[in-house]
GROMACS .gro file of C-alpha atoms in nm:
model
  381
    1MET     CA    1  -2.347   0.394   1.487
    2THR     CA    2  -2.355   0.230   1.836
    3ALA     CA    3  -2.323  -0.137   1.695
    4PHE     CA    4  -2.015   0.005   1.446
    5ARG     CA    5  -1.860   0.194   1.776
    6ASP     CA    6  -1.896  -0.144   1.975
    7ALA     CA    7  -1.742  -0.367   1.714
    8TYR     CA    8  -1.456  -0.075   1.686
    9ASP     CA    9  -1.349  -0.090   2.051
   10ALA     CA   10  -1.397  -0.482   2.034
   11VAL     CA   11  -1.092  -0.521   1.816
   12LEU     CA   12  -0.883  -0.236   1.982
   13ASP     CA   13  -0.938  -0.482   2.277
   14HIS     CA   14  -0.728  -0.742   2.120
   15TRP     CA   15  -0.409  -0.480   2.090
   16PRO     CA   16  -0.114  -0.527   2.318
   17GLY     CA   17  -0.025  -0.285   2.563
   18PRO     CA   18  -0.177   0.076   2.622
   19VAL     CA   19  -0.348   0.262   2.286
   20ASP     CA   20  -0.340   0.624   2.267
   21ALA     CA   21  -0.617   0.791   2.096
   22LEU     CA   22  -0.555   1.111   1.841
   23ASP     CA   23  -0.759   1.336   1.639
   24LEU     CA   24  -0.575   1.579   1.399
   25PRO     CA   25  -0.701   1.845   1.234
   26THR     CA   26  -0.714   1.866   0.863
   27PRO     CA   27  -0.828   2.095   0.599
   28TYR     CA   28  -1.113   1.784   0.523
   29GLY     CA   29  -1.188   1.701   0.902
   30LEU     CA   30  -1.046   1.534   1.207
   31THR     CA   31  -0.810   1.260   1.135
   32HIS     CA   32  -0.861   0.974   1.401
   33ILE     CA   33  -0.523   0.792   1.486
   34ASN     CA   34  -0.472   0.482   1.713
   35SER     CA   35  -0.111   0.538   1.819
   36THR     CA   36   0.105   0.255   2.049
   37GLY     CA   37   0.460   0.124   2.077
   38GLY     CA   38   0.790   0.225   2.156
   39GLY     CA   39   0.833   0.576   2.273
   40GLY     CA   40   0.533   0.658   2.475
   41GLY     CA   41   0.163   0.802   2.462
   42GLY     CA   42   0.151   1.154   2.246
   43GLY     CA   43   0.334   1.289   1.966
   44ARG     CA   44   0.628   1.139   1.772
   45GLY     CA   45   0.904   1.347   1.954
   46GLU     CA   46   0.818   1.096   2.264
   47GLY     CA   47   1.024   0.822   2.107
   48GLU     CA   48   1.338   0.711   2.185
   49GLU     CA   49   1.574   0.941   2.076
   50GLY     CA   50   1.810   0.803   1.759
   51GLY     CA   51   1.584   0.536   1.725
   52PRO     CA   52   1.400   0.407   1.391
   53PRO     CA   53   1.172   0.639   1.238
   54PRO     CA   54   0.775   0.589   1.366
   55LEU     CA   55   0.581   0.393   1.144
   56VAL     CA   56   0.247   0.526   1.014
   57LEU     CA   57   0.014   0.298   0.880
   58LEU     CA   58  -0.269   0.307   0.617
   59PRO     CA   59  -0.513   0.025   0.567
   60GLY     CA   60  -0.751  -0.089   0.292
   61GLY     CA   61  -1.084   0.069   0.211
   62GLY     CA   62  -1.322   0.015   0.482
   63ALA     CA   63  -1.101  -0.180   0.699
   64THR     CA   64  -1.033   0.079   0.924
   65SER     CA   65  -0.683   0.152   1.118
   66THR     CA   66  -0.814  -0.148   1.381
   67VAL     CA   67  -0.699  -0.404   1.103
   68TRP     CA   68  -0.302  -0.379   1.208
   69GLY     CA   69  -0.362  -0.511   1.562
   70GLY     CA   70  -0.215  -0.845   1.438
   71CYS     CA   71   0.088  -0.719   1.356
   72LEU     CA   72   0.092  -0.523   1.709
   73ALA     CA   73   0.084  -0.807   1.844
   74ALA     CA   74   0.354  -0.957   1.652
   75GLY     CA   75   0.560  -0.732   1.773
   76LEU     CA   76   0.557  -0.415   1.504
   77GLY     CA   77   0.531  -0.204   1.792
   78ARG     CA   78   0.867  -0.351   2.010
   79GLY     CA   79   1.095   0.007   2.024
   80ARG     CA   80   0.935   0.211   1.780
   81ARG     CA   81   0.630   0.459   1.762
   82VAL     CA   82   0.318   0.318   1.536
   83TYR     CA   83   0.053   0.538   1.431
   84ALA     CA   84  -0.218   0.384   1.258
   85VAL     CA   85  -0.477   0.614   1.077
   86ASP     CA   86  -0.864   0.586   1.017
   87LEU     CA   87  -0.905   0.722   0.638
   88VAL     CA   88  -1.088   1.019   0.639
   89GLY     CA   89  -1.456   0.931   0.488
   90ASP     CA   90  -1.410   0.596   0.500
   91PRO     CA   91  -1.512   0.324   0.827
   92GLY     CA   92  -1.341   0.444   1.096
   93LEU     CA   93  -1.360   0.744   1.392
   94SER     CA   94  -1.205   1.053   1.146
   95VAL     CA   95  -1.510   1.289   1.130
   96PRO     CA   96  -1.536   1.468   0.777
   97ALA     CA   97  -1.527   1.807   0.761
   98ASP     CA   98  -1.913   1.987   0.669
   99GLY     CA   99  -1.923   2.016   0.296
  100VAL     CA  100  -1.565   1.923   0.240
  101ARG     CA  101  -1.423   1.584   0.148
  102THR     CA  102  -1.158   1.466  -0.063
  103ARG     CA  103  -1.242   1.416  -0.410
  104THR     CA  104  -0.912   1.392  -0.594
  105VAL     CA  105  -0.550   1.277  -0.550
  106ALA     CA  106  -0.427   1.620  -0.446
  107ASP     CA  107  -0.680   1.614  -0.176
  108LEU     CA  108  -0.572   1.285  -0.068
  109MET     CA  109  -0.231   1.441  -0.070
  110ARG     CA  110  -0.287   1.771   0.114
  111TRP     CA  111  -0.482   1.577   0.376
  112LEU     CA  112  -0.179   1.349   0.446
  113ASP     CA  113   0.058   1.625   0.466
  114ALA     CA  114  -0.168   1.761   0.773
  115VAL     CA  115  -0.135   1.456   0.945
  116LEU     CA  116   0.195   1.412   0.915
  117ASP     CA  117   0.213   1.791   1.005
  118GLY     CA  118   0.034   1.708   1.315
  119LEU     CA  119   0.263   1.412   1.375
  120GLY     CA  120   0.577   1.625   1.403
  121ASP     CA  121   0.896   1.689   1.255
  122GLY     CA  122   1.129   1.422   1.090
  123PRO     CA  123   1.070   1.123   0.840
  124VAL     CA  124   0.815   0.846   0.865
  125GLU     CA  125   0.799   0.480   0.743
  126LEU     CA  126   0.476   0.515   0.554
  127VAL     CA  127   0.292   0.137   0.531
  128GLY     CA  128  -0.037   0.122   0.292
  129HIS     CA  129  -0.262  -0.207   0.255
  130SER     CA  130  -0.477  -0.241  -0.043
  131TYR     CA  131  -0.606   0.118  -0.100
  132GLY     CA  132  -0.393   0.264   0.176
  133ALA     CA  133  -0.077   0.140  -0.060
  134TRP     CA  134  -0.237   0.365  -0.345
  135ILE     CA  135  -0.239   0.626  -0.130
  136ALA     CA  136   0.119   0.572   0.020
  137ALA     CA  137   0.210   0.522  -0.326
  138HIS     CA  138   0.083   0.858  -0.476
  139TYR     CA  139   0.212   1.009  -0.107
  140ALA     CA  140   0.607   0.914  -0.230
  141VAL     CA  141   0.627   1.053  -0.540
  142HIS     CA  142   0.411   1.345  -0.412
  143ALA     CA  143   0.674   1.418  -0.101
  144PRO     CA  144   0.966   1.153  -0.100
  145GLY     CA  145   1.175   1.345   0.138
  146ARG     CA  146   0.939   1.299   0.415
  147LEU     CA  147   0.960   0.936   0.399
  148SER     CA  148   1.225   0.739   0.508
  149ARG     CA  149   1.065   0.390   0.338
  150LEU     CA  150   0.770   0.315   0.129
  151VAL     CA  151   0.602   0.011   0.246
  152LEU     CA  152   0.333  -0.109  -0.005
  153LEU     CA  153   0.137  -0.453   0.122
  154ASP     CA  154  -0.070  -0.605  -0.198
  155PRO     CA  155  -0.140  -0.246  -0.329
  156THR     CA  156  -0.422  -0.233  -0.607
  157GLN     CA  157  -0.414   0.012  -0.915
  158VAL     CA  158  -0.047   0.073  -0.858
  159PHE     CA  159   0.148  -0.202  -1.067
  160ALA     CA  160  -0.170  -0.369  -1.205
  161GLY     CA  161  -0.551  -0.309  -1.260
  162PHE     CA  162  -0.824  -0.512  -1.100
  163ARG     CA  163  -0.933  -0.829  -1.226
  164PRO     CA  164  -1.281  -0.778  -1.366
  165GLY     CA  165  -1.406  -1.116  -1.243
  166TYR     CA  166  -1.310  -0.975  -0.920
  167LEU     CA  167  -1.471  -0.662  -0.946
  168LEU     CA  168  -1.778  -0.835  -1.094
  169ARG     CA  169  -1.818  -1.072  -0.736
  170ALA     CA  170  -1.783  -0.737  -0.543
  171LEU     CA  171  -2.027  -0.541  -0.694
  172PRO     CA  172  -2.313  -0.652  -0.506
  173MET     CA  173  -2.117  -0.587  -0.160
  174LEU     CA  174  -2.021  -0.219  -0.298
  175ALA     CA  175  -2.362  -0.147  -0.479
  176ARG     CA  176  -2.588  -0.234  -0.118
  177PRO     CA  177  -2.342  -0.355   0.139
  178THR     CA  178  -2.503  -0.590   0.378
  179PRO     CA  179  -2.331  -0.830   0.656
  180GLU     CA  180  -2.432  -1.131   0.530
  181ARG     CA  181  -2.258  -0.988   0.146
  182ILE     CA  182  -1.998  -0.889   0.354
  183ARG     CA  183  -1.904  -1.200   0.531
  184SER     CA  184  -1.966  -1.427   0.207
  185PHE     CA  185  -1.755  -1.178  -0.016
  186LEU     CA  186  -1.436  -1.188   0.265
  187ALA     CA  187  -1.468  -1.584   0.287
  188TRP     CA  188  -1.437  -1.602  -0.102
  189GLU     CA  189  -1.151  -1.330  -0.122
  190SER     CA  190  -0.950  -1.516   0.158
  191GLY     CA  191  -0.987  -1.886   0.017
  192LYS     CA  192  -1.224  -2.026   0.244
  193GLY     CA  193  -1.509  -2.025  -0.053
  194GLU     CA  194  -1.907  -2.035  -0.010
  195SER     CA  195  -1.795  -2.377   0.211
  196GLY     CA  196  -1.584  -2.221   0.460
  197ARG     CA  197  -1.337  -2.494   0.388
  198GLY     CA  198  -1.021  -2.357   0.292
  199GLU     CA  199  -1.004  -2.405  -0.088
  200PRO     CA  200  -0.657  -2.274  -0.273
  201SER     CA  201  -0.691  -1.984  -0.533
  202PRO     CA  202  -0.616  -2.131  -0.886
  203TRP     CA  203  -0.346  -1.917  -0.894
  204GLU     CA  204  -0.194  -1.977  -0.576
  205SER     CA  205   0.176  -1.805  -0.587
  206VAL     CA  206   0.502  -1.979  -0.526
  207PRO     CA  207   0.659  -1.775  -0.268
  208TRP     CA  208   0.972  -1.567  -0.382
  209GLU     CA  209   1.143  -1.236  -0.297
  210SER     CA  210   1.343  -1.018  -0.511
  211GLY     CA  211   1.606  -0.717  -0.422
  212PRO     CA  212   1.887  -0.609  -0.282
  213GLY     CA  213   2.095  -0.934  -0.159
  214THR     CA  214   1.799  -1.182  -0.251
  215SER     CA  215   1.664  -1.360  -0.613
  216ARG     CA  216   1.548  -1.663  -0.472
  217PRO     CA  217   1.281  -1.848  -0.334
  218THR     CA  218   1.193  -1.776   0.000
  219ASP     CA  219   1.376  -1.985   0.249
  220GLY     CA  220   1.182  -2.240   0.459
  221PRO     CA  221   0.804  -2.231   0.607
  222VAL     CA  222   0.684  -1.883   0.591
  223PRO     CA  223   0.478  -1.812   0.903
  224VAL     CA  224   0.117  -1.721   0.781
  225PRO     CA  225  -0.212  -1.927   0.784
  226VAL     CA  226  -0.459  -2.027   0.513
  227ALA     CA  227  -0.701  -1.736   0.609
  228ILE     CA  228  -0.838  -1.487   0.844
  229THR     CA  229  -0.807  -1.687   1.222
  230VAL     CA  230  -1.163  -1.757   1.355
  231ASP     CA  231  -1.089  -1.648   1.675
  232GLY     CA  232  -0.992  -1.333   1.879
  233ILE     CA  233  -0.870  -1.038   1.681
  234GLY     CA  234  -0.936  -1.231   1.340
  235ALA     CA  235  -1.292  -1.301   1.458
  236ALA     CA  236  -1.328  -0.933   1.634
  237TRP     CA  237  -1.235  -0.761   1.306
  238LEU     CA  238  -1.504  -0.964   1.060
  239ARG     CA  239  -1.781  -0.882   1.313
  240LEU     CA  240  -1.618  -0.499   1.256
  241GLN     CA  241  -1.628  -0.555   0.923
  242GLU     CA  242  -1.948  -0.673   0.901
  243ALA     CA  243  -2.057  -0.366   1.098
  244THR     CA  244  -1.926  -0.130   0.819
  245ALA     CA  245  -2.255  -0.205   0.639
  246GLY     CA  246  -2.436   0.037   0.864
  247PHE     CA  247  -2.201   0.285   0.784
  248PRO     CA  248  -2.274   0.602   0.535
  249ALA     CA  249  -2.132   0.539   0.217
  250VAL     CA  250  -1.907   0.762   0.083
  251ARG     CA  251  -1.723   0.720  -0.293
  252PRO     CA  252  -1.370   0.651  -0.234
  253VAL     CA  253  -1.113   0.843  -0.428
  254SER     CA  254  -1.033   0.713  -0.752
  255GLY     CA  255  -0.756   0.847  -1.011
  256PRO     CA  256  -0.452   0.734  -1.209
  257ARG     CA  257  -0.165   0.505  -1.124
  258PRO     CA  258   0.092   0.668  -0.910
  259ALA     CA  259   0.382   0.776  -1.128
  260ILE     CA  260   0.626   0.512  -0.911
  261GLY     CA  261   0.869   0.489  -1.145
  262ARG     CA  262   0.971   0.843  -1.068
  263LEU     CA  263   1.101   0.669  -0.721
  264ARG     CA  264   1.378   0.463  -0.930
  265ASP     CA  265   1.579   0.748  -1.000
  266PRO     CA  266   1.878   0.718  -0.765
  267TYR     CA  267   1.888   1.046  -0.626
  268ALA     CA  268   1.489   1.129  -0.629
  269HIS     CA  269   1.482   1.119  -0.224
  270GLY     CA  270   1.807   1.403  -0.245
  271ALA     CA  271   1.971   1.517  -0.475
  272GLY     CA  272   1.738   1.560  -0.770
  273LEU     CA  273   1.986   1.386  -1.064
  274GLY     CA  274   1.755   1.324  -1.289
  275PRO     CA  275   1.764   1.104  -1.590
  276GLY     CA  276   2.062   1.104  -1.831
  277ALA     CA  277   2.303   1.159  -1.547
  278GLY     CA  278   2.480   0.863  -1.642
  279LEU     CA  279   2.417   0.700  -1.338
  280GLY     CA  280   2.292   0.328  -1.438
  281PRO     CA  281   2.240   0.031  -1.291
  282GLY     CA  282   2.552  -0.096  -1.105
  283ALA     CA  283   2.713   0.245  -1.038
  284GLY     CA  284   2.686   0.179  -0.695
  285LEU     CA  285   2.680   0.554  -0.577
  286GLY     CA  286   2.537   0.539  -0.219
  287PRO     CA  287   2.573   0.784   0.102
  288GLY     CA  288   2.910   0.955   0.118
  289ALA     CA  289   2.967   0.918  -0.263
  290GLY     CA  290   3.042   1.305  -0.232
  291LEU     CA  291   2.787   1.399  -0.463
  292GLY     CA  292   2.719   1.698  -0.239
  293PRO     CA  293   2.433   1.837   0.012
  294GLY     CA  294   2.117   1.626  -0.040
  295ALA     CA  295   2.297   1.359  -0.217
  296GLY     CA  296   2.164   1.025  -0.117
  297PRO     CA  297   2.016   0.712  -0.251
  298ALA     CA  298   1.640   0.644  -0.418
  299LEU     CA  299   1.380   0.629  -0.111
  300PRO     CA  300   1.359   0.232   0.014
  301VAL     CA  301   1.040   0.063  -0.117
  302LEU     CA  302   0.959  -0.290   0.033
  303ALA     CA  303   0.647  -0.438  -0.188
  304LEU     CA  304   0.472  -0.737  -0.032
  305PHE     CA  305   0.193  -0.922  -0.264
  306ALA     CA  306  -0.055  -1.171  -0.111
  307GLY     CA  307  -0.024  -1.516  -0.268
  308ARG     CA  308  -0.385  -1.608  -0.257
  309ALA     CA  309  -0.507  -1.275  -0.365
  310ARG     CA  310  -0.790  -1.269  -0.662
  311CYS     CA  311  -0.787  -0.938  -0.716
  312HIS     CA  312  -0.454  -0.983  -0.903
  313ARG     CA  313  -0.214  -1.244  -0.992
  314ALA     CA  314   0.026  -1.149  -0.742
  315ASP     CA  315   0.354  -1.319  -0.895
  316ARG     CA  316   0.267  -1.132  -1.209
  317VAL     CA  317   0.214  -0.821  -0.988
  318ALA     CA  318   0.505  -0.853  -0.788
  319ALA     CA  319   0.747  -0.931  -1.120
  320ALA     CA  320   0.605  -0.601  -1.260
  321ALA     CA  321   0.698  -0.423  -0.893
  322ALA     CA  322   1.022  -0.571  -0.896
  323ALA     CA  323   1.094  -0.446  -1.321
  324ALA     CA  324   0.916  -0.078  -1.218
  325LEU     CA  325   1.139  -0.070  -0.917
  326PRO     CA  326   1.469  -0.227  -0.969
  327GLY     CA  327   1.597  -0.136  -0.628
  328ALA     CA  328   1.269  -0.256  -0.406
  329VAL     CA  329   1.237  -0.542  -0.202
  330VAL     CA  330   0.956  -0.738  -0.346
  331GLY     CA  331   0.788  -1.073  -0.241
  332VAL     CA  332   0.503  -1.278  -0.237
  333LEU     CA  333   0.343  -1.472   0.073
  334PRO     CA  334   0.172  -1.758   0.031
  335GLY     CA  335  -0.127  -1.854   0.197
  336VAL     CA  336  -0.305  -1.548   0.234
  337GLY     CA  337  -0.580  -1.322   0.068
  338HIS     CA  338  -0.606  -0.979  -0.037
  339HIS     CA  339  -0.811  -0.817   0.201
  340ALA     CA  340  -0.728  -0.958   0.556
  341LEU     CA  341  -0.293  -0.966   0.485
  342PRO     CA  342  -0.251  -0.736   0.743
  343LEU     CA  343  -0.395  -0.975   0.987
  344ALA     CA  344  -0.326  -1.339   0.858
  345GLY     CA  345   0.005  -1.230   0.720
  346ALA     CA  346   0.087  -1.034   1.055
  347ALA     CA  347   0.360  -1.264   1.185
  348ALA     CA  348   0.575  -1.253   0.813
  349ILE     CA  349   0.523  -0.848   0.754
  350THR     CA  350   0.630  -0.789   1.104
  351ALA     CA  351   0.953  -0.991   1.076
  352ARG     CA  352   1.014  -0.766   0.734
  353LEU     CA  353   0.914  -0.443   0.910
  354ARG     CA  354   1.157  -0.455   1.192
  355PRO     CA  355   1.431  -0.218   1.169
  356GLY     CA  356   1.736  -0.371   1.018
  357ALA     CA  357   1.540  -0.636   0.832
  358THR     CA  358   1.558  -0.510   0.512
  359PRO     CA  359   1.886  -0.512   0.307
  360SER     CA  360   1.993  -0.196   0.072
  361GLY     CA  361   2.218  -0.194  -0.218
  362THR     CA  362   2.127  -0.256  -0.572
  363ALA     CA  363   1.887  -0.583  -0.643
  364LEU     CA  364   1.919  -0.862  -0.851
  365PRO     CA  365   1.681  -0.934  -1.127
  366ALA     CA  366   1.361  -1.041  -1.020
  367PRO     CA  367   1.186  -1.386  -1.106
  368PRO     CA  368   1.030  -1.423  -1.412
  369PRO     CA  369   0.702  -1.376  -1.512
  370PRO     CA  370   0.488  -1.688  -1.573
  371ASN     CA  371   0.555  -1.863  -1.891
  372GLY     CA  372   0.782  -1.552  -1.976
  373PRO     CA  373   1.161  -1.553  -2.071
  374PRO     CA  374   1.434  -1.470  -1.813
  375PRO     CA  375   1.533  -1.155  -1.739
  376PRO     CA  376   1.858  -1.021  -1.881
  377SER     CA  377   2.167  -1.048  -1.637
  378ARG     CA  378   2.248  -0.744  -1.443
  379PRO     CA  379   2.602  -0.732  -1.300
  380ARG     CA  380   2.621  -0.693  -0.924
  381PRO     CA  381   2.847  -0.356  -0.822
   0.00000   0.00000   0.00000
């Protein structure tokens, strides 16, 4: 494991500013967290009083917490504390407990409960990528009151399943990972192809965003490169991915898609007013509406999809997300693949995660699915 640890530390060397290592006890072992950003080292209570809630970042399967270094270099930690988590049982520095491992969604929820307990009181902004987004979406349904916002970055198994062709391509790497197989798969998935040259996905998505205050294509160029950078942190992270081939294999937790539609209840985040309360789209009820203690808007959700993802069609899955969560802000980032989205899309992601960057209010209709009829118009309050 020396090669893995060396590669892991080499990626952390590219993170800006001091990085504090935390190891939190949970029922499933020690969870390793790399913490940085505003508020000083250590626990959450040391952040700026009255400042934005901290970010808790869950990586995709096998990516490790180090994958968030690109976002941090783009300024994600300015003015707020960031906690990047190594998923327990996954490649990284978390140490599973002997004889105990996460096997079910309920286990993952108990594990993440313990992680947030260890970080302190108060809500957090939970950000997940890929498999980490699947966990984050389940957690938002499990404990929405512990979150200030849910951010899903190219989530898998949340709004749609995997494309069969993607799974077939990944099977050799998953069955018997080697550095060569990992490198080849990531090159193909990121849009470089076997030749290493930039090759567009056959379903490259047109950039668009929908959500509160937006229902239009994105304006101007989106600051993301075509694929993983070949120098600096990108190259270091690719070497770390190859080193995961020697990491002890643990079967990841699988299960149903999260019941994400529960989050669209206008009061699921506080008052508990369920369906049938007569609070349909356009009611305009928000904070201060006088509905008693705990009343408040649904949990804010931001979902961004990788335009070159091969695991699913980004435009169709984004449209499904907008339909499932009418109040969410949903967008497609062109030119980036699925696995390296936190690196290749760091600038665009960070711009949308800065405090106050996401508007609030009632969403406008989502762009129509490809070759499908336009959605019915919805009045704005």
